[in-house]
mmCIF file of C-alpha atoms in Angstrom:
data_model
loop_
_atom_site.group_PDB
_atom_site.id
_atom_site.type_symbol
_atom_site.label_atom_id
_atom_site.label_comp_id
_atom_site.label_asym_id
_atom_site.label_seq_id
_atom_site.Cartn_x
_atom_site.Cartn_y
_atom_site.Cartn_z
ATOM 1 C CA UNK A 1 35.081 53.173 7.130
ATOM 2 C CA UNK A 2 39.026 52.293 8.105
ATOM 3 C CA UNK A 3 39.934 48.795 6.140
ATOM 4 C CA UNK A 4 40.909 45.981 8.680
ATOM 5 C CA UNK A 5 44.267 45.230 8.992
ATOM 6 C CA UNK A 6 46.320 42.669 10.344
ATOM 7 C CA UNK A 7 48.855 43.778 13.458
ATOM 8 C CA UNK A 8 51.561 43.741 10.392
ATOM 9 C CA UNK A 9 49.766 46.485 8.830
ATOM 10 C CA UNK A 10 48.344 44.589 5.592
ATOM 11 C CA UNK A 11 44.692 44.126 4.406
ATOM 12 C CA UNK A 12 43.097 40.894 5.685
ATOM 13 C CA UNK A 13 42.561 38.257 3.380
ATOM 14 C CA UNK A 14 39.266 36.464 2.977
ATOM 15 C CA UNK A 15 38.115 33.427 1.072
ATOM 16 C CA UNK A 16 34.280 32.834 0.206
ATOM 17 C CA UNK A 17 32.258 29.482 0.533
ATOM 18 C CA UNK A 18 29.017 29.442 -0.954
ATOM 19 C CA UNK A 19 27.177 27.400 -3.348
ATOM 20 C CA UNK A 20 25.300 30.691 -4.996
ATOM 21 C CA UNK A 21 27.501 32.305 -7.331
ATOM 22 C CA UNK A 22 25.701 35.257 -7.508
ATOM 23 C CA UNK A 23 25.328 35.677 -4.120
ATOM 24 C CA UNK A 24 29.555 35.422 -3.446
ATOM 25 C CA UNK A 25 29.866 37.785 -6.435
ATOM 26 C CA UNK A 26 27.857 40.458 -4.590
ATOM 27 C CA UNK A 27 29.981 40.009 -1.296
ATOM 28 C CA UNK A 28 33.070 40.060 -3.059
ATOM 29 C CA UNK A 29 32.243 43.412 -5.092
ATOM 30 C CA UNK A 30 30.694 44.783 -1.543
ATOM 31 C CA UNK A 31 34.041 43.344 0.985
ATOM 32 C CA UNK A 32 36.658 44.733 -2.047
ATOM 33 C CA UNK A 33 37.245 48.143 -0.850
ATOM 34 C CA UNK A 34 37.765 46.484 2.962
ATOM 35 C CA UNK A 35 39.819 43.068 2.352
ATOM 36 C CA UNK A 36 41.370 41.342 -0.544
ATOM 37 C CA UNK A 37 39.395 38.314 -1.260
ATOM 38 C CA UNK A 38 41.989 35.644 -2.520
ATOM 39 C CA UNK A 39 39.322 33.196 -3.565
ATOM 40 C CA UNK A 40 35.946 31.272 -3.329
ATOM 41 C CA UNK A 41 34.584 27.877 -3.939
ATOM 42 C CA UNK A 42 30.740 26.575 -4.327
ATOM 43 C CA UNK A 43 31.102 22.991 -2.482
ATOM 44 C CA UNK A 44 33.184 21.693 0.198
ATOM 45 C CA UNK A 45 35.504 19.336 -1.846
ATOM 46 C CA UNK A 46 36.514 22.685 -3.223
ATOM 47 C CA UNK A 47 36.448 24.593 -0.500
ATOM 48 C CA UNK A 48 39.133 22.366 1.426
ATOM 49 C CA UNK A 49 41.447 22.316 -1.479
ATOM 50 C CA UNK A 50 41.625 25.791 -1.959
ATOM 51 C CA UNK A 51 41.502 26.965 1.379
ATOM 52 C CA UNK A 52 44.670 24.641 2.273
ATOM 53 C CA UNK A 53 46.468 26.446 -1.177
ATOM 54 C CA UNK A 54 45.504 30.512 -0.083
ATOM 55 C CA UNK A 55 45.327 29.861 3.656
ATOM 56 C CA UNK A 56 43.411 33.098 4.209
ATOM 57 C CA UNK A 57 42.814 34.971 7.278
ATOM 58 C CA UNK A 58 38.999 34.367 7.544
ATOM 59 C CA UNK A 59 36.571 32.290 5.807
ATOM 60 C CA UNK A 60 33.197 33.380 5.109
ATOM 61 C CA UNK A 61 31.404 29.975 5.629
ATOM 62 C CA UNK A 62 27.621 29.265 4.551
ATOM 63 C CA UNK A 63 26.105 26.687 6.404
ATOM 64 C CA UNK A 64 24.100 24.841 4.209
ATOM 65 C CA UNK A 65 25.861 23.518 0.783
ATOM 66 C CA UNK A 66 24.657 20.045 -1.078
ATOM 67 C CA UNK A 67 27.763 18.056 -0.374
ATOM 68 C CA UNK A 68 27.729 18.897 3.346
ATOM 69 C CA UNK A 69 27.911 22.232 3.979
ATOM 70 C CA UNK A 70 29.803 24.012 6.368
ATOM 71 C CA UNK A 71 30.524 22.088 9.185
ATOM 72 C CA UNK A 72 32.154 19.498 6.930
ATOM 73 C CA UNK A 73 34.509 22.396 5.979
ATOM 74 C CA UNK A 74 35.333 23.006 9.378
ATOM 75 C CA UNK A 75 35.759 19.289 10.170
ATOM 76 C CA UNK A 76 38.832 18.938 7.234
ATOM 77 C CA UNK A 77 40.243 22.168 7.895
ATOM 78 C CA UNK A 78 40.655 23.078 11.821
ATOM 79 C CA UNK A 79 43.113 20.462 12.648
ATOM 80 C CA UNK A 80 45.745 20.655 9.686
ATOM 81 C CA UNK A 81 44.925 24.817 9.331
ATOM 82 C CA UNK A 82 44.092 25.896 12.906
ATOM 83 C CA UNK A 83 45.567 29.406 11.939
ATOM 84 C CA UNK A 84 42.541 30.426 9.767
ATOM 85 C CA UNK A 85 39.385 31.845 11.533
ATOM 86 C CA UNK A 86 35.951 30.840 10.489
ATOM 87 C CA UNK A 87 32.734 32.910 10.267
ATOM 88 C CA UNK A 88 29.708 31.869 9.368
ATOM 89 C CA UNK A 89 27.580 33.581 6.944
ATOM 90 C CA UNK A 90 24.222 32.194 6.415
ATOM 91 C CA UNK A 91 20.483 32.999 5.439
ATOM 92 C CA UNK A 92 19.457 30.436 8.593
ATOM 93 C CA UNK A 93 19.398 31.470 12.350
ATOM 94 C CA UNK A 94 18.314 28.216 13.522
ATOM 95 C CA UNK A 95 19.589 27.365 17.107
ATOM 96 C CA UNK A 96 20.749 24.253 15.635
ATOM 97 C CA UNK A 97 22.662 25.693 12.628
ATOM 98 C CA UNK A 98 24.543 28.303 14.815
ATOM 99 C CA UNK A 99 25.125 25.893 17.514
ATOM 100 C CA UNK A 100 26.591 23.231 15.663
ATOM 101 C CA UNK A 101 29.209 25.466 13.651
ATOM 102 C CA UNK A 102 30.354 27.028 16.872
ATOM 103 C CA UNK A 103 31.066 23.487 18.331
ATOM 104 C CA UNK A 104 32.644 22.571 15.160
ATOM 105 C CA UNK A 105 35.288 25.846 15.823
ATOM 106 C CA UNK A 106 33.554 28.864 14.045
ATOM 107 C CA UNK A 107 34.489 31.836 15.785
ATOM 108 C CA UNK A 108 31.206 33.675 14.772
ATOM 109 C CA UNK A 109 27.832 33.549 13.044
ATOM 110 C CA UNK A 110 26.135 36.315 10.937
ATOM 111 C CA UNK A 111 23.304 36.388 9.041
ATOM 112 C CA UNK A 112 23.438 37.523 5.536
ATOM 113 C CA UNK A 113 20.888 40.645 6.170
ATOM 114 C CA UNK A 114 24.401 42.123 7.797
ATOM 115 C CA UNK A 115 25.394 45.192 5.743
ATOM 116 C CA UNK A 116 28.547 45.214 4.247
ATOM 117 C CA UNK A 117 30.435 47.559 6.693
ATOM 118 C CA UNK A 118 29.283 45.395 9.663
ATOM 119 C CA UNK A 119 30.255 42.253 7.574
ATOM 120 C CA UNK A 120 33.864 44.111 7.249
ATOM 121 C CA UNK A 121 34.119 44.777 10.991
ATOM 122 C CA UNK A 122 33.016 41.390 11.842
ATOM 123 C CA UNK A 123 35.801 39.871 9.716
ATOM 124 C CA UNK A 124 38.361 41.892 11.668
ATOM 125 C CA UNK A 125 37.301 41.198 14.919
ATOM 126 C CA UNK A 126 37.173 37.164 13.967
ATOM 127 C CA UNK A 127 41.013 37.535 12.621
ATOM 128 C CA UNK A 128 41.930 39.128 15.976
ATOM 129 C CA UNK A 129 40.274 36.143 17.768
ATOM 130 C CA UNK A 130 37.152 37.854 19.198
ATOM 131 C CA UNK A 131 33.453 36.058 18.546
ATOM 132 C CA UNK A 132 30.945 37.643 16.595
ATOM 133 C CA UNK A 133 27.079 36.832 16.636
ATOM 134 C CA UNK A 134 23.989 38.732 14.763
ATOM 135 C CA UNK A 135 21.838 39.984 17.712
ATOM 136 C CA UNK A 136 19.810 37.195 18.635
ATOM 137 C CA UNK A 137 22.042 34.591 18.019
ATOM 138 C CA UNK A 138 23.989 34.866 20.475
ATOM 139 C CA UNK A 139 21.408 33.592 23.206
ATOM 140 C CA UNK A 140 21.567 30.023 21.561
ATOM 141 C CA UNK A 141 25.400 29.620 22.220
ATOM 142 C CA UNK A 142 25.168 30.906 25.673
ATOM 143 C CA UNK A 143 21.845 28.361 26.194
ATOM 144 C CA UNK A 144 23.892 25.608 24.445
ATOM 145 C CA UNK A 145 27.081 25.648 26.464
ATOM 146 C CA UNK A 146 25.097 26.180 29.554
ATOM 147 C CA UNK A 147 23.786 22.945 28.799
ATOM 148 C CA UNK A 148 20.400 23.909 29.146
ATOM 149 C CA UNK A 149 18.051 21.187 28.079
ATOM 150 C CA UNK A 150 15.112 23.056 26.182
ATOM 151 C CA UNK A 151 17.852 24.084 23.560
ATOM 152 C CA UNK A 152 17.515 21.629 20.517
ATOM 153 C CA UNK A 153 21.032 20.203 19.595
ATOM 154 C CA UNK A 154 19.858 16.820 18.510
ATOM 155 C CA UNK A 155 16.611 15.766 17.329
ATOM 156 C CA UNK A 156 15.815 12.539 14.952
ATOM 157 C CA UNK A 157 12.800 14.264 13.216
ATOM 158 C CA UNK A 158 14.805 16.909 12.144
ATOM 159 C CA UNK A 159 17.729 14.933 11.269
ATOM 160 C CA UNK A 160 15.411 13.036 8.730
ATOM 161 C CA UNK A 161 15.412 16.157 6.913
ATOM 162 C CA UNK A 162 18.418 17.346 4.353
ATOM 163 C CA UNK A 163 19.661 20.704 4.660
ATOM 164 C CA UNK A 164 17.563 22.380 1.541
ATOM 165 C CA UNK A 165 14.574 20.902 3.168
ATOM 166 C CA UNK A 166 15.398 22.708 6.494
ATOM 167 C CA UNK A 167 15.872 26.164 4.909
ATOM 168 C CA UNK A 168 12.508 25.273 3.076
ATOM 169 C CA UNK A 169 10.694 24.474 6.128
ATOM 170 C CA UNK A 170 11.611 27.656 7.964
ATOM 171 C CA UNK A 171 11.014 29.992 5.463
ATOM 172 C CA UNK A 172 7.576 27.966 5.061
ATOM 173 C CA UNK A 173 6.807 28.338 8.856
ATOM 174 C CA UNK A 174 7.356 32.359 8.558
ATOM 175 C CA UNK A 175 4.892 32.564 6.341
ATOM 176 C CA UNK A 176 6.763 32.761 2.825
ATOM 177 C CA UNK A 177 4.824 32.292 -0.093
ATOM 178 C CA UNK A 178 6.575 29.612 -2.314
ATOM 179 C CA UNK A 179 7.438 32.371 -4.886
ATOM 180 C CA UNK A 180 9.437 33.895 -2.061
ATOM 181 C CA UNK A 181 10.962 30.836 -1.042
ATOM 182 C CA UNK A 182 12.106 30.448 -4.269
ATOM 183 C CA UNK A 183 13.727 33.591 -4.555
ATOM 184 C CA UNK A 184 15.409 33.894 -1.363
ATOM 185 C CA UNK A 185 16.955 30.238 -1.854
ATOM 186 C CA UNK A 186 17.662 30.751 -5.656
ATOM 187 C CA UNK A 187 15.849 27.597 -6.669
ATOM 188 C CA UNK A 188 12.872 27.638 -8.830
ATOM 189 C CA UNK A 189 9.196 27.065 -7.725
ATOM 190 C CA UNK A 190 8.850 23.502 -8.591
ATOM 191 C CA UNK A 191 11.960 22.698 -6.400
ATOM 192 C CA UNK A 192 10.207 24.398 -3.535
ATOM 193 C CA UNK A 193 7.093 22.328 -4.238
ATOM 194 C CA UNK A 194 9.241 19.129 -4.061
ATOM 195 C CA UNK A 195 10.944 20.033 -0.863
ATOM 196 C CA UNK A 196 7.906 20.498 0.799
ATOM 197 C CA UNK A 197 6.430 17.478 -0.337
ATOM 198 C CA UNK A 198 9.097 15.696 0.507
ATOM 199 C CA UNK A 199 8.883 17.632 3.968
ATOM 200 C CA UNK A 200 5.220 16.083 4.730
ATOM 201 C CA UNK A 201 6.126 12.848 3.784
ATOM 202 C CA UNK A 202 9.216 12.475 5.947
ATOM 203 C CA UNK A 203 7.448 13.787 9.003
ATOM 204 C CA UNK A 204 3.978 12.242 8.075
ATOM 205 C CA UNK A 205 2.169 15.750 8.041
ATOM 206 C CA UNK A 206 -0.752 16.577 5.980
ATOM 207 C CA UNK A 207 -0.132 20.436 5.232
ATOM 208 C CA UNK A 208 1.886 23.605 5.853
ATOM 209 C CA UNK A 209 -0.123 24.896 9.080
ATOM 210 C CA UNK A 210 1.190 21.611 10.822
ATOM 211 C CA UNK A 211 4.831 22.324 9.592
ATOM 212 C CA UNK A 212 4.378 25.605 11.023
ATOM 213 C CA UNK A 213 3.632 24.514 14.404
ATOM 214 C CA UNK A 214 6.226 21.979 14.451
ATOM 215 C CA UNK A 215 8.957 23.974 13.372
ATOM 216 C CA UNK A 216 7.740 26.475 16.033
ATOM 217 C CA UNK A 217 8.000 23.711 18.794
ATOM 218 C CA UNK A 218 11.453 23.727 18.043
ATOM 219 C CA UNK A 219 12.486 26.986 17.805
ATOM 220 C CA UNK A 220 13.254 26.935 14.039
ATOM 221 C CA UNK A 221 11.334 29.640 12.958
#
């Protein structure tokens, strides 16, 4: 594959924002042949300061992090560094996450199932000013910006949940076992159990089957 490059012929510079060190290491290793990874961060505050210092062409941005997530990074950076492009790279493919990040200023949204070559190509397209989405996600954006009422943008019940609780809820509703959720999110099974208990309490439900129906009704699955 041809290396992604700017109009001046230099390799594109990329910054990684994700709270999982192992995932960042994997992305850095996979992208190293295609772009220059100039930095990484695991939190919003760290991302804001380091992006400002490195001014990369493209930031690969996780949606959910403990201290605010991708939306907070975008809100802090888009006015001070409008030349930096943001591409969301997340395990979540929920409509409200996609819509929220695009409305905040991201140029695209791809899921973590994307291949290294596809990710490198997506970075190049975003750097060139194009919008890039994983296959089924573009419809969420089209629906939202067409102001269709059936697209969930705000939901008072959903707003009760933390970002991590939402991630656990989506995976649970897709039929994942606790052990599989723990592996997917790089957390312990005990932590998964705690999140599920919190979600059940906040939504006033008694079991995972009720949660699954609730998530399906809101197109979170």
